[in-house]
Amino acid sequence: MNEDSSAKKELAAVKGTKDILPGEVEKWQSLEVLARTTFELYGFRELRAPVFEATELFEKGTGATSDVVTKEMYTFTDKGGRSLTLRPEYTPSVVRAIIEHRLDLEGSPMRYYYMGPMFRYDKPQKGRYRQFHQVDIEVFGEKDAAVDAEIIEMAHALLGKLGVAGTETLVNSVGCRACRPAYSSALREAAAKRKSELCADCQRKAETNPLRIFDCKVEACREVAASFPSIQDFLCQECQDHFRALLACLDVLKIPFRVDPRLVRGLDYYTKTTFEIVSSGLGAQNALLGGGRYDDMMKDFGGPDICGTGFAMGIERVLSIAELVPPQKKTLYLAYLGDEAKKAALELARFFRSYGVECLVEYKDRGMKAHFGRANKLQAAWVLIVGENELKSGHFGLKDMATGRQVDGPREELLALLRES
Ligand SMILES: [Zn+2]
Ligand SMILES: [Zn+2]
Protein backbone atom coordinates (compact mmCIF):
# COMPACT_ATOMS: atom_id res chain seq x y z
CA MET A 1 0.00 0.00 0.00
CA ASN A 2 2.75 2.42 1.02
CA GLU A 3 4.88 1.44 -1.91
CA ASP A 4 1.91 1.93 -4.15
CA SER A 5 1.16 5.47 -2.98
CA SER A 6 4.80 6.58 -3.13
CA ALA A 7 5.04 5.22 -6.66
CA LYS A 8 2.00 7.27 -7.56
CA LYS A 9 3.55 10.37 -6.09
CA GLU A 10 6.73 9.94 -8.11
CA LEU A 11 4.76 9.74 -11.30
CA ALA A 12 2.99 13.07 -10.84
CA ALA A 13 4.01 16.15 -12.83
CA VAL A 14 6.75 18.14 -11.08
CA LYS A 15 5.59 21.00 -8.83
CA GLY A 16 5.12 24.17 -10.83
CA THR A 17 4.58 22.36 -14.13
CA LYS A 18 1.37 21.56 -15.88
CA ASP A 19 0.10 19.26 -18.61
CA ILE A 20 -1.79 20.95 -21.38
CA LEU A 21 -4.36 18.37 -22.36
CA PRO A 22 -6.67 17.98 -25.36
CA GLY A 23 -9.66 20.17 -24.64
CA GLU A 24 -7.37 22.96 -23.45
CA VAL A 25 -4.60 22.65 -26.02
CA GLU A 26 -6.87 23.86 -28.83
CA LYS A 27 -6.83 27.32 -27.26
CA TRP A 28 -3.04 27.26 -27.20
CA GLN A 29 -2.97 26.26 -30.84
CA SER A 30 -5.38 29.07 -31.78
CA LEU A 31 -3.23 31.57 -29.90
CA GLU A 32 -0.12 30.31 -31.64
CA VAL A 33 -1.69 30.58 -35.09
CA LEU A 34 -2.97 34.11 -34.38
CA ALA A 35 0.41 35.20 -32.99
CA ARG A 36 2.28 33.83 -36.02
CA THR A 37 -0.03 35.42 -38.58
CA THR A 38 -0.04 38.75 -36.72
CA PHE A 39 3.74 38.95 -36.40
CA GLU A 40 4.31 38.00 -40.03
CA LEU A 41 2.11 40.95 -41.04
CA TYR A 42 4.73 43.15 -39.37
CA GLY A 43 7.68 41.49 -41.12
CA PHE A 44 8.75 39.22 -38.25
CA ARG A 45 10.26 35.77 -38.76
CA GLU A 46 10.59 32.93 -36.32
CA LEU A 47 13.93 32.25 -34.62
CA ARG A 48 14.13 29.07 -32.53
CA ALA A 49 16.94 28.90 -29.98
CA PRO A 50 17.69 25.99 -27.62
CA VAL A 51 15.91 25.60 -24.29
CA PHE A 52 19.18 25.70 -22.34
CA GLU A 53 22.24 27.89 -22.67
CA ALA A 54 25.51 28.50 -20.88
CA THR A 55 24.67 30.00 -17.45
CA GLU A 56 26.99 32.89 -18.18
CA LEU A 57 24.69 34.11 -20.96
CA PHE A 58 21.89 34.91 -18.52
CA GLU A 59 24.21 36.26 -15.84
CA LYS A 60 25.57 38.67 -18.37
CA GLY A 61 22.35 39.38 -20.24
CA THR A 62 19.62 39.29 -17.66
CA GLY A 63 21.82 40.95 -15.07
CA ALA A 64 23.66 39.46 -12.11
CA THR A 65 21.66 41.50 -9.58
CA SER A 66 18.19 40.84 -10.99
CA ASP A 67 15.85 38.57 -9.01
CA VAL A 68 15.69 36.24 -11.98
CA VAL A 69 19.41 35.53 -11.86
CA THR A 70 19.95 35.65 -8.08
CA LYS A 71 16.97 33.53 -7.06
CA GLU A 72 15.03 31.98 -9.89
CA MET A 73 17.31 30.23 -12.34
CA TYR A 74 17.26 26.51 -13.07
CA THR A 75 20.99 26.01 -13.19
CA PHE A 76 22.72 22.63 -13.32
CA THR A 77 26.06 21.08 -14.14
CA ASP A 78 25.98 18.62 -17.02
CA LYS A 79 28.08 15.47 -17.31
CA GLY A 80 30.81 17.44 -19.04
CA GLY A 81 31.08 19.77 -16.03
CA ARG A 82 29.53 22.77 -17.82
CA SER A 83 27.18 25.09 -15.98
CA LEU A 84 23.95 25.26 -17.96
CA THR A 85 20.69 27.07 -17.32
CA LEU A 86 17.18 26.46 -18.56
CA ARG A 87 16.35 29.80 -20.12
CA PRO A 88 14.44 32.10 -17.75
CA GLU A 89 13.69 34.45 -20.67
CA TYR A 90 14.35 34.57 -24.37
CA THR A 91 16.10 37.83 -25.24
CA PRO A 92 19.70 36.79 -24.33
CA SER A 93 19.34 33.69 -26.53
CA VAL A 94 18.30 35.75 -29.56
CA VAL A 95 21.13 38.19 -29.02
CA ARG A 96 23.58 35.29 -28.77
CA ALA A 97 22.19 33.73 -31.97
CA ILE A 98 22.49 36.99 -33.90
CA ILE A 99 26.12 37.41 -32.88
CA GLU A 100 26.96 33.75 -33.49
CA HIS A 101 25.45 33.67 -36.98
CA ARG A 102 26.19 37.30 -37.80
CA LEU A 103 22.57 37.82 -38.79
CA ASP A 104 23.29 41.54 -38.79
CA LEU A 105 25.31 41.10 -41.99
CA GLU A 106 22.47 39.44 -43.90
CA GLY A 107 20.65 42.63 -44.69
CA SER A 108 17.19 41.25 -43.88
CA PRO A 109 15.13 43.06 -41.26
CA MET A 110 16.13 41.84 -37.82
CA ARG A 111 12.62 41.16 -36.56
CA TYR A 112 12.19 37.85 -34.77
CA TYR A 113 9.47 36.07 -32.87
CA TYR A 114 9.35 32.92 -30.83
CA MET A 115 6.92 30.95 -28.69
CA GLY A 116 7.90 28.39 -26.10
CA PRO A 117 8.60 27.42 -22.50
CA MET A 118 10.73 29.45 -20.08
CA PHE A 119 11.83 28.29 -16.63
CA ARG A 120 12.01 30.11 -13.32
CA TYR A 121 12.28 28.66 -9.85
CA ASP A 122 9.59 30.98 -8.54
CA LYS A 123 7.12 30.27 -5.74
CA PRO A 124 4.32 28.46 -7.56
CA GLN A 125 1.02 30.28 -7.13
CA LYS A 126 -2.24 30.52 -8.96
CA GLY A 127 -1.58 31.06 -12.65
CA ARG A 128 2.22 31.02 -12.19
CA TYR A 129 4.35 28.05 -13.12
CA ARG A 130 8.02 27.13 -13.02
CA GLN A 131 7.74 26.06 -16.61
CA PHE A 132 5.71 28.84 -18.13
CA HIS A 133 5.26 29.91 -21.70
CA GLN A 134 5.92 33.10 -23.53
CA VAL A 135 5.41 34.66 -26.89
CA ASP A 136 8.46 36.76 -27.51
CA ILE A 137 9.30 39.32 -30.19
CA GLU A 138 12.47 41.34 -30.77
CA VAL A 139 13.54 44.03 -33.24
CA PHE A 140 17.20 44.95 -33.71
CA GLY A 141 18.91 47.87 -35.39
CA GLU A 142 16.02 50.34 -35.08
CA LYS A 143 16.90 53.25 -32.76
CA ASP A 144 13.79 55.25 -33.59
CA ALA A 145 11.05 55.39 -30.96
CA ALA A 146 8.57 54.76 -33.80
CA VAL A 147 9.44 51.06 -33.70
CA ASP A 148 8.67 50.92 -29.97
CA ALA A 149 5.23 52.35 -30.77
CA GLU A 150 4.84 49.91 -33.68
CA ILE A 151 5.44 46.85 -31.48
CA ILE A 152 3.07 48.18 -28.81
CA GLU A 153 0.48 48.56 -31.56
CA MET A 154 1.27 45.01 -32.77
CA ALA A 155 0.73 43.72 -29.22
CA HIS A 156 -2.69 45.38 -29.17
CA ALA A 157 -3.52 43.92 -32.59
CA LEU A 158 -2.76 40.44 -31.25
CA LEU A 159 -4.64 40.93 -27.97
CA GLY A 160 -7.61 42.18 -30.00
CA LYS A 161 -7.63 39.01 -32.11
CA LEU A 162 -7.39 36.94 -28.92
CA GLY A 163 -10.50 38.65 -27.57
CA VAL A 164 -8.70 40.31 -24.67
CA ALA A 165 -10.53 43.49 -23.68
CA GLY A 166 -10.08 46.00 -20.87
CA THR A 167 -6.36 46.63 -21.18
CA GLU A 168 -4.25 49.60 -20.19
CA THR A 169 -0.87 50.54 -21.66
CA LEU A 170 1.80 51.82 -19.26
CA VAL A 171 4.95 53.44 -20.60
CA ASN A 172 8.09 54.87 -19.12
CA SER A 173 11.71 55.59 -19.89
CA VAL A 174 14.43 54.14 -17.68
CA GLY A 175 17.10 56.37 -19.20
CA CYS A 176 20.46 55.34 -20.54
CA ARG A 177 24.02 54.88 -19.35
CA ALA A 178 24.52 58.63 -19.51
CA CYS A 179 21.64 59.60 -17.25
CA ARG A 180 20.82 56.58 -15.11
CA PRO A 181 23.83 56.70 -12.76
CA ALA A 182 22.65 60.05 -11.36
CA TYR A 183 19.19 58.59 -10.86
CA SER A 184 20.61 55.46 -9.20
CA SER A 185 22.55 57.50 -6.69
CA ALA A 186 19.49 59.64 -5.94
CA LEU A 187 17.57 56.41 -5.39
CA ARG A 188 20.33 54.96 -3.24
CA GLU A 189 20.22 58.06 -1.09
CA ALA A 190 16.43 57.95 -0.78
CA ALA A 191 16.49 54.23 0.00
CA ALA A 192 19.22 54.63 2.64
CA LYS A 193 17.05 57.14 4.52
CA ARG A 194 14.20 54.65 4.83
CA LYS A 195 16.21 51.46 4.89
CA SER A 196 14.71 50.19 8.15
CA GLU A 197 11.23 50.16 6.59
CA LEU A 198 12.32 47.90 3.72
CA CYS A 199 12.26 44.10 3.62
CA ALA A 200 15.60 42.26 4.01
CA ASP A 201 15.77 41.70 0.29
CA CYS A 202 15.27 45.38 -0.52
CA GLN A 203 17.82 46.43 2.12
CA ARG A 204 20.34 44.46 0.09
CA LYS A 205 19.03 45.95 -3.17
CA ALA A 206 19.30 49.44 -1.67
CA GLU A 207 23.05 49.02 -1.96
CA THR A 208 23.49 46.78 -5.01
CA ASN A 209 20.77 47.93 -7.39
CA PRO A 210 18.19 50.31 -5.87
CA LEU A 211 16.13 50.34 -9.09
CA ARG A 212 15.11 46.77 -8.30
CA ILE A 213 13.23 47.93 -5.17
CA PHE A 214 10.41 48.90 -7.55
CA ASP A 215 9.99 45.18 -8.38
CA CYS A 216 9.30 44.17 -4.77
CA LYS A 217 5.80 42.97 -4.05
CA VAL A 218 5.93 43.62 -0.28
CA GLU A 219 3.37 46.32 0.53
CA ALA A 220 5.68 48.27 2.88
CA CYS A 221 8.38 48.37 0.19
CA ARG A 222 5.89 49.57 -2.39
CA GLU A 223 4.86 52.41 -0.13
CA VAL A 224 8.47 53.45 0.41
CA ALA A 225 9.18 53.15 -3.31
CA ALA A 226 6.25 55.46 -4.07
CA SER A 227 8.13 58.24 -2.28
CA PHE A 228 11.31 57.78 -4.33
CA PRO A 229 12.34 60.37 -6.91
CA SER A 230 10.99 59.89 -10.44
CA ILE A 231 13.31 58.84 -13.26
CA GLN A 232 11.46 61.25 -15.52
CA ASP A 233 13.24 64.10 -13.71
CA PHE A 234 16.66 62.63 -14.45
CA LEU A 235 16.45 61.81 -18.16
CA CYS A 236 19.16 63.32 -20.37
CA GLN A 237 18.15 65.32 -23.45
CA GLU A 238 18.46 62.34 -25.78
CA CYS A 239 16.29 60.13 -23.55
CA GLN A 240 13.72 62.90 -23.12
CA ASP A 241 13.48 63.40 -26.88
CA HIS A 242 13.19 59.66 -27.45
CA PHE A 243 10.42 59.37 -24.88
CA ARG A 244 8.51 62.32 -26.33
CA ALA A 245 8.80 60.78 -29.79
CA LEU A 246 7.39 57.51 -28.45
CA LEU A 247 4.35 59.26 -26.95
CA ALA A 248 3.76 61.17 -30.20
CA CYS A 249 3.84 57.92 -32.22
CA LEU A 250 1.40 56.27 -29.79
CA ASP A 251 -0.91 59.23 -30.40
CA VAL A 252 -0.59 58.73 -34.16
CA LEU A 253 -1.57 55.08 -33.69
CA LYS A 254 -4.43 56.13 -31.37
CA ILE A 255 -3.20 53.98 -28.51
CA PRO A 256 -4.24 55.40 -25.14
CA PHE A 257 -1.46 55.14 -22.57
CA ARG A 258 -0.47 56.21 -19.08
CA VAL A 259 3.05 57.29 -18.15
CA ASP A 260 4.12 55.31 -15.07
CA PRO A 261 7.47 56.57 -13.74
CA ARG A 262 7.74 53.49 -11.44
CA LEU A 263 7.70 51.11 -14.40
CA VAL A 264 11.31 49.95 -14.44
CA ARG A 265 10.75 46.24 -15.27
CA GLY A 266 12.49 43.41 -13.46
CA LEU A 267 15.58 43.07 -15.64
CA ASP A 268 18.78 45.03 -15.62
CA TYR A 269 19.28 45.58 -19.30
CA TYR A 270 16.52 48.00 -20.21
CA THR A 271 17.38 51.41 -21.64
CA LYS A 272 14.99 54.20 -22.58
CA THR A 273 11.54 52.73 -23.36
CA THR A 274 9.82 50.31 -21.00
CA PHE A 275 6.16 49.35 -21.29
CA GLU A 276 3.53 46.99 -20.01
CA ILE A 277 0.04 46.14 -21.14
CA VAL A 278 -2.00 45.28 -18.08
CA SER A 279 -5.47 43.84 -17.70
CA SER A 280 -8.18 45.06 -15.41
CA GLY A 281 -9.59 41.52 -15.43
CA LEU A 282 -6.67 40.09 -13.44
CA GLY A 283 -5.61 40.69 -9.84
CA ALA A 284 -2.29 42.08 -8.63
CA GLN A 285 -0.32 40.08 -11.20
CA ASN A 286 -2.03 41.89 -14.02
CA ALA A 287 0.69 42.36 -16.66
CA LEU A 288 -0.20 40.54 -19.87
CA LEU A 289 2.99 41.52 -21.59
CA GLY A 290 5.94 43.72 -20.95
CA GLY A 291 8.99 44.87 -22.74
CA GLY A 292 11.25 47.69 -23.68
CA ARG A 293 14.48 48.69 -25.25
CA TYR A 294 17.90 47.17 -24.57
CA ASP A 295 20.32 49.19 -26.64
CA ASP A 296 23.51 47.98 -24.96
CA MET A 297 23.01 44.23 -24.69
CA MET A 298 24.51 43.20 -28.04
CA LYS A 299 27.58 45.36 -27.47
CA ASP A 300 27.94 44.05 -23.90
CA PHE A 301 27.96 40.51 -25.27
CA GLY A 302 30.96 41.39 -27.41
CA GLY A 303 28.85 41.72 -30.55
CA PRO A 304 28.25 44.66 -32.87
CA ASP A 305 26.78 47.87 -31.45
CA ILE A 306 23.18 47.18 -32.42
CA CYS A 307 20.21 48.35 -30.38
CA GLY A 308 17.20 46.19 -29.60
CA THR A 309 13.60 46.43 -28.46
CA GLY A 310 10.90 43.85 -27.84
CA PHE A 311 8.33 42.32 -25.55
CA ALA A 312 7.36 39.02 -23.95
CA MET A 313 3.77 37.97 -23.44
CA GLY A 314 2.76 35.41 -20.83
CA ILE A 315 0.67 32.78 -22.60
CA GLU A 316 -0.93 31.29 -19.45
CA ARG A 317 -2.04 34.68 -18.21
CA VAL A 318 -3.41 35.83 -21.57
CA LEU A 319 -5.28 32.56 -22.09
CA SER A 320 -6.89 32.91 -18.67
CA ILE A 321 -8.83 35.93 -19.95
CA ALA A 322 -8.80 35.43 -23.75
CA GLU A 323 -12.17 34.90 -25.42
CA LEU A 324 -10.98 32.27 -27.84
CA VAL A 325 -13.31 29.86 -29.58
CA PRO A 326 -11.19 27.23 -31.32
CA PRO A 327 -12.60 25.99 -34.64
CA GLN A 328 -15.02 23.08 -34.25
CA LYS A 329 -13.64 19.68 -35.27
CA LYS A 330 -15.68 17.64 -37.76
CA THR A 331 -14.99 13.97 -37.40
CA LEU A 332 -16.21 11.13 -39.59
CA TYR A 333 -16.73 8.02 -37.47
CA LEU A 334 -16.54 4.73 -39.36
CA ALA A 335 -18.95 2.11 -38.04
CA TYR A 336 -18.11 -1.34 -39.37
CA LEU A 337 -19.67 -4.76 -38.85
CA GLY A 338 -17.46 -7.85 -39.10
CA ASP A 339 -13.90 -8.63 -40.14
CA GLU A 340 -14.17 -7.88 -43.84
CA ALA A 341 -15.84 -4.56 -43.12
CA LYS A 342 -13.09 -3.67 -40.63
CA LYS A 343 -10.47 -3.97 -43.37
CA ALA A 344 -12.68 -1.99 -45.72
CA ALA A 345 -13.10 0.71 -43.04
CA LEU A 346 -9.35 0.94 -42.66
CA GLU A 347 -8.98 1.55 -46.38
CA LEU A 348 -11.97 3.91 -46.59
CA ALA A 349 -10.49 6.03 -43.80
CA ARG A 350 -7.24 6.27 -45.77
CA PHE A 351 -9.23 7.40 -48.80
CA PHE A 352 -11.20 10.11 -46.98
CA ARG A 353 -8.19 11.34 -45.03
CA SER A 354 -6.22 11.78 -48.23
CA TYR A 355 -8.84 14.41 -49.11
CA GLY A 356 -8.59 16.14 -45.76
CA VAL A 357 -11.51 14.56 -43.93
CA GLU A 358 -10.75 13.76 -40.28
CA CYS A 359 -11.66 10.11 -39.67
CA LEU A 360 -11.84 7.88 -36.64
CA VAL A 361 -11.96 4.08 -36.65
CA GLU A 362 -11.97 2.24 -33.35
CA TYR A 363 -10.93 -1.39 -33.72
CA LYS A 364 -13.47 -2.87 -31.38
CA ASP A 365 -16.18 -5.21 -32.55
CA ARG A 366 -19.41 -3.39 -31.84
CA GLY A 367 -22.96 -3.71 -32.96
CA MET A 368 -24.40 -0.85 -35.04
CA LYS A 369 -26.30 0.57 -32.07
CA ALA A 370 -23.13 0.61 -29.95
CA HIS A 371 -21.27 2.31 -32.81
CA PHE A 372 -23.83 5.09 -32.95
CA GLY A 373 -23.76 5.46 -29.18
CA ARG A 374 -20.01 5.84 -29.33
CA ALA A 375 -20.15 8.30 -32.25
CA ASN A 376 -22.64 10.37 -30.27
CA LYS A 377 -20.41 10.40 -27.23
CA LEU A 378 -17.44 11.50 -29.35
CA GLN A 379 -19.59 14.20 -30.94
CA ALA A 380 -18.71 12.93 -34.40
CA ALA A 381 -20.22 15.04 -37.17
CA TRP A 382 -20.96 12.04 -39.41
CA VAL A 383 -21.07 8.26 -39.28
CA LEU A 384 -20.14 6.11 -42.26
CA ILE A 385 -21.89 2.74 -42.21
CA VAL A 386 -19.75 -0.13 -43.48
CA GLY A 387 -21.63 -3.46 -43.30
CA GLU A 388 -21.73 -6.61 -45.40
CA ASN A 389 -24.36 -5.28 -47.82
CA GLU A 390 -22.46 -2.04 -48.23
CA LEU A 391 -19.31 -3.96 -49.10
CA LYS A 392 -21.13 -5.93 -51.78
CA SER A 393 -22.89 -2.95 -53.33
CA GLY A 394 -20.03 -0.46 -52.95
CA HIS A 395 -22.65 2.01 -51.65
CA PHE A 396 -22.17 3.23 -48.10
CA GLY A 397 -24.51 5.05 -45.75
CA LEU A 398 -23.42 8.48 -44.53
CA LYS A 399 -25.37 9.82 -41.61
CA ASP A 400 -25.26 13.47 -40.60
CA MET A 401 -25.38 13.28 -36.80
CA ALA A 402 -26.80 16.77 -36.34
CA THR A 403 -29.78 16.40 -38.69
CA GLY A 404 -30.17 12.62 -38.66
CA ARG A 405 -30.32 12.67 -42.45
CA GLN A 406 -28.75 9.69 -44.22
CA VAL A 407 -27.43 9.56 -47.80
CA ASP A 408 -26.34 6.35 -49.56
CA GLY A 409 -23.85 6.25 -52.37
CA PRO A 410 -20.39 5.33 -53.60
CA ARG A 411 -17.48 6.80 -51.67
CA GLU A 412 -16.67 9.47 -54.27
CA GLU A 413 -20.18 10.87 -54.00
CA LEU A 414 -20.03 10.87 -50.22
CA LEU A 415 -16.67 12.58 -50.33
CA ALA A 416 -18.20 15.40 -52.37
CA LEU A 417 -20.89 15.80 -49.70
CA LEU A 418 -18.36 15.78 -46.87
CA ARG A 419 -16.21 18.38 -48.55
CA GLU A 420 -19.18 20.66 -49.23
CA SER A 421 -20.24 20.88 -45.60
ZN1 LIG B 1 19.76 59.21 -21.13
ZN1 LIG C 1 11.04 44.61 -0.51
mmCIF file of C-alpha atoms and ligand atoms in Angstrom, residues 199 201-202 216 218 221, ligand 2:
data_model
loop_
_atom_site.group_PDB
_atom_site.id
_atom_site.type_symbol
_atom_site.label_atom_id
_atom_site.label_comp_id
_atom_site.label_asym_id
_atom_site.label_seq_id
_atom_site.Cartn_x
_atom_site.Cartn_y
_atom_site.Cartn_z
ATOM 1 C CA CYS A 199 12.261 44.099 3.618
ATOM 2 C CA ASP A 201 15.771 41.700 0.293
ATOM 3 C CA CYS A 202 15.269 45.379 -0.524
ATOM 4 C CA CYS A 216 9.299 44.174 -4.766
ATOM 5 C CA VAL A 218 5.932 43.617 -0.283
ATOM 6 C CA CYS A 221 8.382 48.374 0.191
HETATM 7 ZN ZN ZN B 2 11.043 44.609 -0.511
#
